[in-house]
Amino acid sequence: MAPTKKRNVSSKSNAKRDKIDLEGVVERILESRKHANDVFDILEFLQSEKEEDVICAVNACCKLFCTLLERKDLFIGKLPGEDASLNGGHSAEMKYKIFMRHRYNSCVEIMLEHLNHETHEVKESALCCLMKFAEGQGQHPLEDLDWSEHFSFPRELIQAVVHNLLSQSSDNSLLISRFQEFLEMEDVRYYVMSSIRENVATVMEKNKGAVLPVYQSNVFILMSNINMPSQNSELTNFMVKQEAKHEDWKAAKLNDHKRAFERMWLGFLKYKLPNSMYKKVLVILHESILPHMSKPTLMIDFLTAAYDVGGAISLLALNGLFVLIHQHNLDYPDFYKKLYNLLEPSVFHVKYRARFFHLANLFLSSSHLPVYLVAAFAKRLARLALSAPPTALLIVLPFIYNLIRRHPSCRVLIHKPTLEDELLEDPYVMEEEDPALCHALDSSLWEIKSLQRHYHPDVAKAAMLINTPLSEQEDDISEVLEITAYELMERDLKLSQGKGTPLEFETATHLLKGGGEVLGQHFCLV
């Protein structure tokens, strides 16, 4: 692109005067082509160091070039060099269009640079102006059209915008949130998804797949801001409406949107991510990603890798695996063995405890599970309960009772007859990773008996239920999944406040009366 002409800018001019001057310059250029060279004044202000000057110049450029696009006063097709156009046999009108097209390209180049400006207001103004340019180019194309695929959409400009939004050095989350408004347009969304996939592949290959926290964070924020339609009938909001063959346009087909969405996410997730990014992805995976993929089972590699990481990441991977197993008939080997090994003391303290127990309850709800497996889960939870906080125990105890209700054969864990000379040693092997080899059925739930002497009355009361025959109706653990220590304490305090403090039946009325006489008598006696 041709470099812009530099001129000195007077330091005495204020923002208000600059704005009026620029508006006048735009009007002169649009009124008569003899003022075409005045466009350099606008481009000069566009590169000013003053924030106010830049914003005024952005608005002026937006008005000027959008109008020129509508008038078709910019050269259309492969742009010849500026020197060649002056020496060639072009008409005066064509030379004008070539000249203004070069100025337009310079303006777009500067606007793209301003997307990395240190001031957010400049970034936002430049972004909005570029998207207006994109809309203008869509309605009045500047290039020869590829009707077989892209129709009259300014794909290259959208690619350039996406490239600058996905910065490797600065956090663009605020600017990306502003860009979300444009992602509501079907065609913009479609080409942004394609641009993200190409950009991620280029950047990550260049960096040999190394973790890039800032860049990957920007990519994730941009992708997570994409709201996918669920039906073809919802594809109605287009920035560029095709006059012909609109129904054949990929951006107007839901299946093509899903394929672009799927390829975008798979292209992003195939590279190594920061641990914090794994959590962010897994939190939204089951609701915002899997339902909009054409082949959700392609996520199995990512979910398997996340499930093997351990800790909170493994807990979050359960959601995605649950969707694939129950809705897409995924056969996951050793699933219950890995779920069993997730039961560690830390599971009671993680942020996603409620989600984990909700999913574990669903996975263990089948009555066709082998008895040894259910017994292993019940015994492991009982052992972990010995060191768990009260809020966790109010979940674990009903959870264990529900397992026994679903599988009556596990009642042997409650009623375990013993001989008088039998050694009191628990055969259960806590360190065994395979639930089939941990000898849970040879043990008993003595841990629950111990919890009957727990310091918290609610826990002790829940543990006492094991002394009576369990009812057939299961306990609803959803009511206690989200309970916190603060809520538990508040509830206990309210109960204690409700009870009146014991007082003397007959109120003392003469306790302080005559105090002086009593003291006086006391002194007289002394």
Short mmCIF file of C-alpha atoms in Angstrom, two decimals:
data_model
loop_
_atom_site.label_atom_id
_atom_site.label_comp_id
_atom_site.label_asym_id
_atom_site.label_seq_id
_atom_site.Cartn_x
_atom_site.Cartn_y
_atom_site.Cartn_z
CA MET A 1 0.00 0.00 0.00
CA ALA A 2 1.17 3.50 -0.77
CA PRO A 3 2.65 5.40 2.15
CA THR A 4 0.65 8.33 3.41
CA LYS A 5 1.93 11.86 2.87
CA LYS A 6 3.29 13.50 6.04
CA ARG A 7 2.59 17.11 6.95
CA ASN A 8 3.30 19.21 10.04
CA VAL A 9 0.31 19.65 12.34
CA SER A 10 -0.07 22.90 14.24
CA SER A 11 0.07 22.42 18.02
CA LYS A 12 -2.20 25.46 18.57
CA SER A 13 -5.31 23.83 17.07
CA ASN A 14 -7.75 22.44 19.61
CA ALA A 15 -9.90 19.31 19.33
CA LYS A 16 -13.06 21.26 18.52
CA ARG A 17 -11.42 23.18 15.66
CA ASP A 18 -9.79 20.00 14.35
CA LYS A 19 -13.17 18.32 14.25
CA ILE A 20 -14.79 21.22 12.37
CA ASP A 21 -11.83 21.43 9.97
CA LEU A 22 -11.94 17.71 9.22
CA GLU A 23 -15.67 17.77 8.60
CA GLY A 24 -15.16 20.63 6.20
CA VAL A 25 -12.35 18.77 4.45
CA VAL A 26 -14.60 15.74 3.97
CA GLU A 27 -17.38 17.91 2.53
CA ARG A 28 -14.96 19.58 0.09
CA ILE A 29 -13.58 16.25 -1.13
CA LEU A 30 -17.06 14.84 -1.67
CA GLU A 31 -18.27 18.00 -3.44
CA SER A 32 -15.43 18.30 -5.94
CA ARG A 33 -12.68 15.98 -7.13
CA LYS A 34 -10.28 18.93 -7.42
CA HIS A 35 -9.91 18.74 -3.62
CA ALA A 36 -8.84 15.06 -3.70
CA ASN A 37 -5.36 15.87 -2.33
CA ASP A 38 -6.97 17.14 0.89
CA VAL A 39 -7.40 13.50 1.87
CA PHE A 40 -3.77 13.64 3.01
CA ASP A 41 -4.80 16.10 5.75
CA ILE A 42 -7.22 13.55 7.15
CA LEU A 43 -4.67 10.73 6.98
CA GLU A 44 -2.17 13.00 8.73
CA PHE A 45 -4.55 13.54 11.63
CA LEU A 46 -5.20 9.78 11.66
CA GLN A 47 -1.54 9.28 12.64
CA SER A 48 -1.51 12.04 15.26
CA GLU A 49 -0.21 11.41 18.76
CA LYS A 50 -3.28 13.08 20.24
CA GLU A 51 -6.16 10.78 21.07
CA GLU A 52 -8.80 13.41 20.22
CA ASP A 53 -7.26 14.07 16.80
CA VAL A 54 -7.16 10.37 15.96
CA ILE A 55 -10.80 9.79 16.91
CA CYS A 56 -11.93 12.82 14.85
CA ALA A 57 -9.89 11.56 11.89
CA VAL A 58 -11.37 8.07 12.24
CA ASN A 59 -14.89 9.50 12.04
CA ALA A 60 -13.91 11.64 9.05
CA CYS A 61 -12.37 8.67 7.21
CA CYS A 62 -15.42 6.58 7.95
CA LYS A 63 -17.76 9.14 6.43
CA LEU A 64 -15.50 9.86 3.45
CA PHE A 65 -14.70 6.34 2.29
CA CYS A 66 -18.13 4.87 3.04
CA THR A 67 -19.59 7.55 0.77
CA LEU A 68 -16.97 6.85 -1.92
CA LEU A 69 -17.81 3.14 -1.75
CA GLU A 70 -21.51 3.90 -2.24
CA ARG A 71 -20.72 6.18 -5.19
CA LYS A 72 -18.37 3.52 -6.61
CA ASP A 73 -15.64 6.13 -6.77
CA LEU A 74 -12.95 3.62 -5.74
CA PHE A 75 -11.14 1.50 -8.33
CA ILE A 76 -12.59 -2.03 -8.66
CA GLY A 77 -10.36 -5.01 -9.45
CA LYS A 78 -6.63 -5.64 -9.28
CA LEU A 79 -5.18 -2.30 -8.23
CA PRO A 80 -2.33 -1.01 -10.46
CA GLY A 81 0.61 0.83 -8.97
CA GLU A 82 0.19 4.55 -8.43
CA ASP A 83 3.13 5.49 -10.67
CA ALA A 84 1.97 3.13 -13.41
CA SER A 85 -1.51 4.63 -13.36
CA LEU A 86 -0.12 8.15 -13.83
CA ASN A 87 2.07 7.12 -16.78
CA GLY A 88 -0.52 4.79 -18.34
CA GLY A 89 -3.30 5.67 -20.73
CA HIS A 90 -6.01 5.93 -18.08
CA SER A 91 -8.76 8.50 -18.18
CA ALA A 92 -8.93 11.28 -15.60
CA GLU A 93 -11.85 9.57 -13.86
CA MET A 94 -9.98 6.27 -13.67
CA LYS A 95 -6.85 8.00 -12.33
CA TYR A 96 -9.02 9.58 -9.61
CA LYS A 97 -10.50 6.21 -8.64
CA ILE A 98 -7.06 4.58 -8.53
CA PHE A 99 -5.72 7.47 -6.42
CA MET A 100 -8.59 7.27 -3.91
CA ARG A 101 -8.35 3.48 -3.78
CA HIS A 102 -4.71 3.78 -2.73
CA ARG A 103 -5.70 6.31 -0.06
CA TYR A 104 -8.44 3.94 1.12
CA ASN A 105 -5.93 1.09 1.42
CA SER A 106 -3.60 3.34 3.43
CA CYS A 107 -6.49 4.31 5.69
CA VAL A 108 -7.41 0.65 6.31
CA GLU A 109 -3.79 -0.16 7.10
CA ILE A 110 -3.58 2.64 9.69
CA MET A 111 -6.94 1.62 11.19
CA LEU A 112 -5.69 -1.94 11.63
CA GLU A 113 -2.61 -0.60 13.43
CA HIS A 114 -4.89 1.42 15.71
CA LEU A 115 -6.50 -1.82 16.91
CA ASN A 116 -3.31 -2.16 18.96
CA HIS A 117 -3.37 1.46 20.18
CA GLU A 118 -2.67 2.07 23.86
CA THR A 119 -6.03 3.87 24.31
CA HIS A 120 -9.22 1.83 24.27
CA GLU A 121 -11.33 4.65 22.82
CA VAL A 122 -9.09 4.76 19.73
CA LYS A 123 -9.23 0.96 19.41
CA GLU A 124 -13.02 0.97 19.61
CA SER A 125 -13.42 3.79 17.07
CA ALA A 126 -11.06 2.07 14.63
CA LEU A 127 -12.87 -1.26 15.03
CA CYS A 128 -16.31 0.24 14.37
CA CYS A 129 -14.97 2.11 11.33
CA LEU A 130 -13.37 -1.04 9.89
CA MET A 131 -16.62 -2.96 10.26
CA LYS A 132 -18.46 -0.16 8.42
CA PHE A 133 -15.86 -0.47 5.69
CA ALA A 134 -16.52 -4.22 5.62
CA GLU A 135 -20.24 -3.59 5.24
CA GLY A 136 -19.59 -1.10 2.45
CA GLN A 137 -17.23 -3.47 0.64
CA GLY A 138 -19.78 -6.25 0.94
CA GLN A 139 -22.44 -4.19 -0.75
CA HIS A 140 -20.01 -2.62 -3.24
CA PRO A 141 -17.16 -5.13 -3.79
CA LEU A 142 -13.70 -3.86 -4.69
CA GLU A 143 -12.40 -7.21 -5.92
CA ASP A 144 -13.46 -9.73 -8.54
CA LEU A 145 -15.97 -12.06 -6.88
CA ASP A 146 -15.53 -15.78 -6.31
CA TRP A 147 -19.14 -16.82 -6.72
CA SER A 148 -18.39 -20.44 -5.98
CA GLU A 149 -17.58 -19.81 -2.33
CA HIS A 150 -17.24 -16.31 -0.89
CA PHE A 151 -19.72 -14.33 -2.95
CA SER A 152 -19.49 -10.59 -2.22
CA PHE A 153 -18.17 -10.74 1.34
CA PRO A 154 -14.97 -8.83 2.31
CA ARG A 155 -13.21 -11.88 3.69
CA GLU A 156 -9.68 -10.43 3.61
CA LEU A 157 -10.69 -7.38 5.67
CA ILE A 158 -12.36 -9.60 8.30
CA GLN A 159 -9.23 -11.78 8.41
CA ALA A 160 -7.09 -8.70 9.04
CA VAL A 161 -9.39 -7.52 11.84
CA VAL A 162 -9.33 -10.96 13.50
CA HIS A 163 -5.54 -11.11 13.16
CA ASN A 164 -5.17 -7.84 15.09
CA LEU A 165 -7.76 -8.77 17.72
CA LEU A 166 -5.78 -11.94 18.48
CA SER A 167 -2.73 -10.14 19.78
CA GLN A 168 0.18 -12.14 21.21
CA SER A 169 1.35 -9.37 23.54
CA SER A 170 -1.68 -7.45 24.86
CA ASP A 171 -4.96 -8.48 26.46
CA ASN A 172 -7.76 -7.51 24.07
CA SER A 173 -10.66 -8.85 26.13
CA LEU A 174 -12.37 -5.44 26.34
CA LEU A 175 -12.10 -4.82 22.60
CA ILE A 176 -13.28 -8.36 21.81
CA SER A 177 -16.35 -7.84 23.99
CA ARG A 178 -17.12 -4.78 21.82
CA PHE A 179 -16.68 -6.92 18.72
CA GLN A 180 -19.35 -9.34 19.98
CA GLU A 181 -22.03 -7.05 18.57
CA PHE A 182 -20.85 -7.86 15.05
CA LEU A 183 -20.71 -11.60 15.76
CA GLU A 184 -24.51 -11.60 15.93
CA MET A 185 -24.49 -11.27 12.13
CA GLU A 186 -24.52 -14.68 10.47
CA ASP A 187 -22.02 -13.97 7.69
CA VAL A 188 -19.59 -12.14 10.00
CA ARG A 189 -19.74 -15.04 12.46
CA TYR A 190 -19.08 -17.60 9.73
CA TYR A 191 -16.01 -15.85 8.30
CA VAL A 192 -14.67 -14.94 11.75
CA MET A 193 -14.74 -18.64 12.70
CA SER A 194 -12.81 -19.53 9.54
CA SER A 195 -10.33 -16.71 10.18
CA ILE A 196 -9.74 -17.83 13.78
CA ARG A 197 -8.97 -21.39 12.66
CA GLU A 198 -6.46 -20.19 10.05
CA ASN A 199 -4.87 -17.71 12.46
CA VAL A 200 -4.45 -20.27 15.25
CA ALA A 201 -2.87 -22.78 12.87
CA THR A 202 -0.41 -20.17 11.57
CA VAL A 203 0.59 -18.73 14.95
CA MET A 204 0.88 -22.03 16.83
CA GLU A 205 2.87 -23.72 14.06
CA LYS A 206 5.21 -20.74 13.93
CA ASN A 207 5.78 -21.06 17.69
CA LYS A 208 6.06 -24.88 17.46
CA GLY A 209 2.99 -25.45 19.62
CA ALA A 210 4.41 -23.64 22.67
CA VAL A 211 1.99 -22.28 25.26
CA LEU A 212 1.15 -18.61 24.53
CA PRO A 213 -0.99 -17.49 27.50
CA VAL A 214 -1.93 -14.01 26.23
CA TYR A 215 -2.64 -15.11 22.66
CA GLN A 216 -4.58 -18.22 23.66
CA SER A 217 -6.59 -16.18 26.15
CA ASN A 218 -7.58 -13.73 23.40
CA VAL A 219 -8.53 -16.61 21.12
CA PHE A 220 -10.64 -18.26 23.81
CA ILE A 221 -12.45 -15.01 24.67
CA LEU A 222 -13.26 -14.40 21.01
CA MET A 223 -14.48 -17.98 20.45
CA SER A 224 -16.54 -18.09 23.64
CA ASN A 225 -18.33 -14.90 22.53
CA ILE A 226 -19.72 -16.72 19.49
CA ASN A 227 -23.40 -17.60 19.97
CA MET A 228 -24.39 -20.33 17.55
CA PRO A 229 -27.91 -20.60 16.05
CA SER A 230 -29.77 -23.86 16.59
CA GLN A 231 -32.08 -23.80 13.54
CA ASN A 232 -31.81 -22.70 9.92
CA SER A 233 -34.75 -20.37 10.42
CA GLU A 234 -32.64 -18.31 12.84
CA LEU A 235 -30.17 -17.36 10.09
CA THR A 236 -31.78 -14.04 9.20
CA ASN A 237 -29.35 -11.30 10.30
CA PHE A 238 -26.75 -10.73 7.57
CA MET A 239 -24.38 -7.82 7.15
CA VAL A 240 -24.25 -8.46 3.40
CA LYS A 241 -27.38 -9.74 1.69
CA GLN A 242 -26.59 -11.61 -1.53
CA GLU A 243 -28.75 -10.55 -4.44
CA ALA A 244 -28.53 -13.97 -6.13
CA LYS A 245 -27.90 -17.53 -4.97
CA HIS A 246 -28.23 -16.50 -1.33
CA GLU A 247 -29.50 -19.95 -0.36
CA ASP A 248 -26.33 -21.53 -1.85
CA TRP A 249 -24.04 -19.34 0.26
CA LYS A 250 -22.18 -21.30 2.96
CA ALA A 251 -22.73 -18.47 5.44
CA ALA A 252 -26.49 -19.01 5.05
CA LYS A 253 -26.42 -22.73 5.92
CA LEU A 254 -26.55 -24.03 9.48
CA ASN A 255 -24.58 -27.20 8.67
CA ASP A 256 -21.71 -25.14 7.29
CA HIS A 257 -21.79 -22.97 10.41
CA LYS A 258 -21.53 -26.09 12.56
CA ARG A 259 -18.62 -27.43 10.51
CA ALA A 260 -16.77 -24.10 10.78
CA PHE A 261 -17.51 -23.98 14.54
CA GLU A 262 -16.26 -27.54 15.00
CA ARG A 263 -13.07 -27.05 12.99
CA MET A 264 -12.35 -23.82 14.88
CA TRP A 265 -12.57 -25.44 18.32
CA LEU A 266 -10.74 -28.61 17.33
CA GLY A 267 -7.97 -26.52 15.78
CA PHE A 268 -7.62 -24.55 19.03
CA LEU A 269 -7.81 -27.51 21.43
CA LYS A 270 -5.28 -29.71 19.66
CA TYR A 271 -2.45 -27.54 21.03
CA LYS A 272 -1.24 -27.48 24.61
CA LEU A 273 -3.13 -25.00 26.81
CA PRO A 274 -2.36 -23.33 30.14
CA ASN A 275 -4.00 -25.19 33.05
CA SER A 276 -6.30 -22.25 33.74
CA MET A 277 -7.45 -22.39 30.11
CA TYR A 278 -8.38 -26.08 30.43
CA LYS A 279 -10.75 -25.16 33.25
CA LYS A 280 -12.35 -22.31 31.30
CA VAL A 281 -12.95 -24.53 28.27
CA LEU A 282 -14.32 -27.45 30.28
CA VAL A 283 -16.74 -25.23 32.21
CA ILE A 284 -18.56 -24.21 28.98
CA LEU A 285 -17.89 -27.37 26.93
CA HIS A 286 -21.07 -29.35 27.64
CA GLU A 287 -23.47 -26.42 27.14
CA SER A 288 -21.84 -24.04 24.66
CA ILE A 289 -19.62 -26.23 22.47
CA LEU A 290 -20.74 -29.88 22.17
CA PRO A 291 -24.40 -29.13 21.25
CA HIS A 292 -23.27 -27.05 18.25
CA MET A 293 -20.77 -29.50 16.78
CA SER A 294 -21.70 -31.70 13.84
CA LYS A 295 -19.65 -34.57 15.30
CA PRO A 296 -19.29 -34.12 19.09
CA THR A 297 -17.45 -37.43 19.42
CA LEU A 298 -14.39 -35.76 17.86
CA MET A 299 -13.86 -34.15 21.28
CA ILE A 300 -12.97 -37.50 22.86
CA ASP A 301 -9.21 -36.97 22.50
CA PHE A 302 -9.32 -33.60 24.25
CA LEU A 303 -11.61 -34.88 27.02
CA THR A 304 -9.50 -38.00 27.56
CA ALA A 305 -6.34 -35.89 27.88
CA ALA A 306 -8.11 -33.51 30.29
CA TYR A 307 -9.53 -36.42 32.32
CA ASP A 308 -6.03 -37.83 32.76
CA VAL A 309 -4.62 -34.54 34.06
CA GLY A 310 -6.13 -35.04 37.51
CA GLY A 311 -7.51 -32.67 40.11
CA ALA A 312 -10.18 -30.11 39.27
CA ILE A 313 -9.54 -30.48 35.53
CA SER A 314 -10.52 -34.16 35.68
CA LEU A 315 -13.66 -33.28 37.62
CA LEU A 316 -14.68 -30.75 34.96
CA ALA A 317 -13.97 -33.21 32.14
CA LEU A 318 -16.72 -35.43 33.57
CA ASN A 319 -19.41 -33.12 32.17
CA GLY A 320 -18.24 -33.54 28.60
CA LEU A 321 -17.73 -37.27 28.98
CA PHE A 322 -21.21 -37.59 30.46
CA VAL A 323 -22.72 -35.95 27.35
CA LEU A 324 -20.74 -38.19 25.00
CA ILE A 325 -21.49 -41.40 26.92
CA HIS A 326 -25.20 -40.83 27.45
CA GLN A 327 -26.16 -38.94 24.28
CA HIS A 328 -23.71 -40.29 21.73
CA ASN A 329 -23.15 -43.85 23.02
CA LEU A 330 -19.44 -43.36 23.55
CA ASP A 331 -17.64 -46.43 24.89
CA TYR A 332 -15.02 -45.15 27.32
CA PRO A 333 -12.73 -47.91 28.70
CA ASP A 334 -12.02 -48.01 32.44
CA PHE A 335 -14.32 -45.06 33.01
CA TYR A 336 -15.50 -46.18 36.46
CA LYS A 337 -11.97 -47.07 37.49
CA LYS A 338 -10.86 -43.50 36.74
CA LEU A 339 -13.95 -42.07 38.42
CA TYR A 340 -13.14 -44.16 41.50
CA ASN A 341 -9.61 -42.74 41.63
CA LEU A 342 -10.93 -39.19 41.53
CA LEU A 343 -12.31 -39.73 45.03
CA GLU A 344 -9.58 -38.08 47.07
CA PRO A 345 -9.67 -35.76 50.13
CA SER A 346 -9.29 -32.72 47.84
CA VAL A 347 -12.63 -33.45 46.15
CA PHE A 348 -14.41 -32.02 49.20
CA HIS A 349 -12.64 -28.68 48.93
CA VAL A 350 -12.58 -27.89 45.20
CA LYS A 351 -14.74 -25.22 43.63
CA TYR A 352 -16.59 -27.75 41.47
CA ARG A 353 -17.56 -30.15 44.29
CA ALA A 354 -21.30 -29.82 43.69
CA ARG A 355 -20.97 -30.53 39.97
CA PHE A 356 -18.79 -33.57 40.62
CA PHE A 357 -21.20 -35.21 43.09
CA HIS A 358 -24.16 -34.43 40.84
CA LEU A 359 -22.49 -36.23 37.93
CA ALA A 360 -21.16 -39.07 40.08
CA ASN A 361 -24.70 -39.63 41.33
CA LEU A 362 -25.91 -39.88 37.72
CA PHE A 363 -23.14 -42.28 36.72
CA LEU A 364 -23.85 -44.56 39.70
CA SER A 365 -27.64 -44.46 39.30
CA SER A 366 -27.84 -47.56 37.09
CA SER A 367 -29.06 -50.69 38.89
CA HIS A 368 -27.03 -52.84 36.46
CA LEU A 369 -23.67 -51.91 37.94
CA PRO A 370 -21.80 -54.80 39.61
CA VAL A 371 -22.08 -55.00 43.38
CA TYR A 372 -18.32 -54.92 43.96
CA LEU A 373 -18.11 -51.57 42.11
CA VAL A 374 -20.89 -49.89 44.09
CA ALA A 375 -19.48 -51.27 47.35
CA ALA A 376 -16.04 -49.86 46.46
CA PHE A 377 -17.47 -46.37 45.92
CA ALA A 378 -19.49 -46.52 49.16
CA LYS A 379 -16.51 -47.72 51.19
CA ARG A 380 -14.07 -45.20 49.72
CA LEU A 381 -16.47 -42.33 50.42
CA ALA A 382 -16.99 -43.60 53.97
CA ARG A 383 -13.24 -43.69 54.57
CA LEU A 384 -12.78 -40.19 53.16
CA ALA A 385 -15.66 -38.99 55.35
CA LEU A 386 -13.50 -39.42 58.46
CA SER A 387 -11.56 -36.27 57.56
CA ALA A 388 -14.20 -34.37 55.58
CA PRO A 389 -15.76 -31.04 56.67
CA PRO A 390 -19.42 -31.01 57.84
CA THR A 391 -20.68 -29.47 54.58
CA ALA A 392 -19.20 -32.38 52.63
CA LEU A 393 -20.47 -34.99 55.11
CA LEU A 394 -24.05 -33.78 54.62
CA ILE A 395 -23.57 -34.75 50.95
CA VAL A 396 -21.56 -37.93 51.41
CA LEU A 397 -23.81 -39.69 53.93
CA PRO A 398 -27.04 -39.43 51.86
CA PHE A 399 -24.96 -40.35 48.80
CA ILE A 400 -23.83 -43.59 50.44
CA TYR A 401 -27.36 -44.38 51.65
CA ASN A 402 -28.69 -43.94 48.09
CA LEU A 403 -26.08 -46.37 46.76
CA ILE A 404 -27.20 -48.99 49.28
CA ARG A 405 -30.87 -48.40 48.45
CA ARG A 406 -30.24 -48.96 44.73
CA HIS A 407 -28.17 -52.07 45.36
CA PRO A 408 -29.62 -54.10 48.27
CA SER A 409 -26.72 -56.56 48.00
CA CYS A 410 -24.54 -53.84 49.48
CA ARG A 411 -26.43 -54.03 52.79
CA VAL A 412 -23.80 -56.53 53.83
CA LEU A 413 -21.60 -53.48 54.46
CA ILE A 414 -23.98 -52.48 57.25
CA HIS A 415 -24.70 -55.85 58.80
CA LYS A 416 -21.34 -57.60 58.90
CA PRO A 417 -21.38 -60.50 61.42
CA THR A 418 -18.05 -61.05 63.17
CA LEU A 419 -16.66 -63.79 65.43
CA GLU A 420 -15.53 -63.02 68.95
CA ASP A 421 -11.92 -64.01 68.31
CA GLU A 422 -11.76 -62.30 64.90
CA LEU A 423 -9.10 -59.61 64.59
CA LEU A 424 -10.47 -56.10 64.22
CA GLU A 425 -8.60 -55.27 61.02
CA ASP A 426 -10.26 -53.68 58.00
CA PRO A 427 -9.55 -55.76 54.85
CA TYR A 428 -10.34 -52.78 52.62
CA VAL A 429 -7.25 -51.51 50.74
CA MET A 430 -7.56 -47.74 50.33
CA GLU A 431 -4.41 -47.49 48.16
CA GLU A 432 -5.72 -49.98 45.55
CA GLU A 433 -6.63 -48.18 42.31
CA ASP A 434 -8.76 -50.99 40.92
CA PRO A 435 -12.19 -51.14 42.64
CA ALA A 436 -12.39 -54.87 41.82
CA LEU A 437 -9.32 -55.60 43.97
CA CYS A 438 -9.88 -53.31 46.97
CA HIS A 439 -11.90 -55.93 49.01
CA ALA A 440 -14.69 -53.48 49.79
CA LEU A 441 -17.31 -56.25 50.11
CA ASP A 442 -15.19 -57.92 52.80
CA SER A 443 -15.30 -54.78 54.90
CA SER A 444 -18.01 -52.74 56.60
CA LEU A 445 -19.08 -49.12 56.96
CA TRP A 446 -17.71 -48.74 60.47
CA GLU A 447 -16.69 -45.17 59.56
CA ILE A 448 -20.33 -44.08 59.59
CA LYS A 449 -20.70 -45.56 63.07
CA SER A 450 -17.78 -43.41 64.16
CA LEU A 451 -19.44 -40.30 62.73
CA GLN A 452 -22.35 -40.76 65.11
CA ARG A 453 -20.12 -39.02 67.68
CA HIS A 454 -19.32 -36.13 65.34
CA TYR A 455 -19.14 -32.67 66.89
CA HIS A 456 -21.72 -31.26 64.47
CA PRO A 457 -25.24 -32.33 65.44
CA ASP A 458 -26.53 -32.48 61.83
CA VAL A 459 -23.75 -34.89 60.86
CA ALA A 460 -24.26 -37.05 63.93
CA LYS A 461 -28.00 -37.16 63.23
CA ALA A 462 -27.41 -38.18 59.60
CA ALA A 463 -24.98 -40.89 60.68
CA MET A 464 -27.56 -42.30 63.13
CA LEU A 465 -29.82 -43.28 60.21
CA ILE A 466 -27.64 -46.31 59.56
CA ASN A 467 -28.91 -47.82 62.85
CA THR A 468 -32.44 -48.08 61.43
CA PRO A 469 -33.73 -49.80 58.27
CA LEU A 470 -33.25 -47.47 55.33
CA SER A 471 -36.41 -46.32 53.58
CA GLU A 472 -36.96 -47.25 49.93
CA GLN A 473 -37.23 -43.63 48.84
CA GLU A 474 -33.90 -42.06 47.98
CA ASP A 475 -32.64 -38.87 49.59
CA ASP A 476 -32.57 -35.79 47.36
CA ILE A 477 -28.95 -34.65 47.55
CA SER A 478 -29.53 -31.68 45.24
CA GLU A 479 -30.68 -29.65 48.27
CA VAL A 480 -27.30 -29.97 49.99
CA LEU A 481 -24.91 -29.90 47.03
CA GLU A 482 -24.40 -26.13 47.14
CA ILE A 483 -24.43 -25.68 50.93
CA THR A 484 -21.50 -23.73 52.36
CA ALA A 485 -19.97 -23.52 55.82
CA TYR A 486 -21.34 -19.99 56.17
CA GLU A 487 -24.90 -21.13 55.38
CA LEU A 488 -24.55 -24.02 57.81
CA MET A 489 -23.39 -21.69 60.58
CA GLU A 490 -26.17 -19.18 59.84
CA ARG A 491 -28.73 -21.95 60.04
CA ASP A 492 -27.37 -23.13 63.38
CA LEU A 493 -27.39 -19.59 64.77
CA LYS A 494 -31.01 -19.07 63.75
CA LEU A 495 -32.00 -22.29 65.48
CA SER A 496 -30.24 -21.22 68.67
CA GLN A 497 -31.84 -17.76 68.53
CA GLY A 498 -35.28 -19.30 68.20
CA LYS A 499 -34.98 -20.98 71.60
CA GLY A 500 -35.76 -18.70 74.55
CA THR A 501 -33.16 -18.33 77.26
CA PRO A 502 -34.36 -19.96 80.55
CA LEU A 503 -35.41 -17.26 83.04
CA GLU A 504 -36.76 -17.22 86.61
CA PHE A 505 -40.52 -17.72 86.63
CA GLU A 506 -41.19 -14.84 89.03
CA THR A 507 -39.47 -11.64 87.94
CA ALA A 508 -37.41 -9.97 90.65
CA THR A 509 -38.88 -6.51 91.38
CA HIS A 510 -37.09 -5.45 94.61
CA LEU A 511 -33.55 -6.51 93.74
CA LEU A 512 -32.15 -2.97 93.54
CA LYS A 513 -34.68 -1.18 95.75
CA GLY A 514 -33.52 -0.27 99.22
CA GLY A 515 -29.91 -0.95 98.27
CA GLY A 516 -28.82 2.09 100.22
CA GLU A 517 -30.61 0.95 103.39
CA VAL A 518 -29.01 -2.48 103.20
CA LEU A 519 -25.57 -0.96 102.69
CA GLY A 520 -26.20 1.44 105.56
CA GLN A 521 -27.21 -1.35 107.88
CA HIS A 522 -24.13 -3.25 106.80
CA PHE A 523 -21.86 -0.33 107.72
CA CYS A 524 -23.60 0.14 111.09
CA LEU A 525 -23.01 -3.45 111.95
CA VAL A 526 -19.36 -3.10 111.11
#
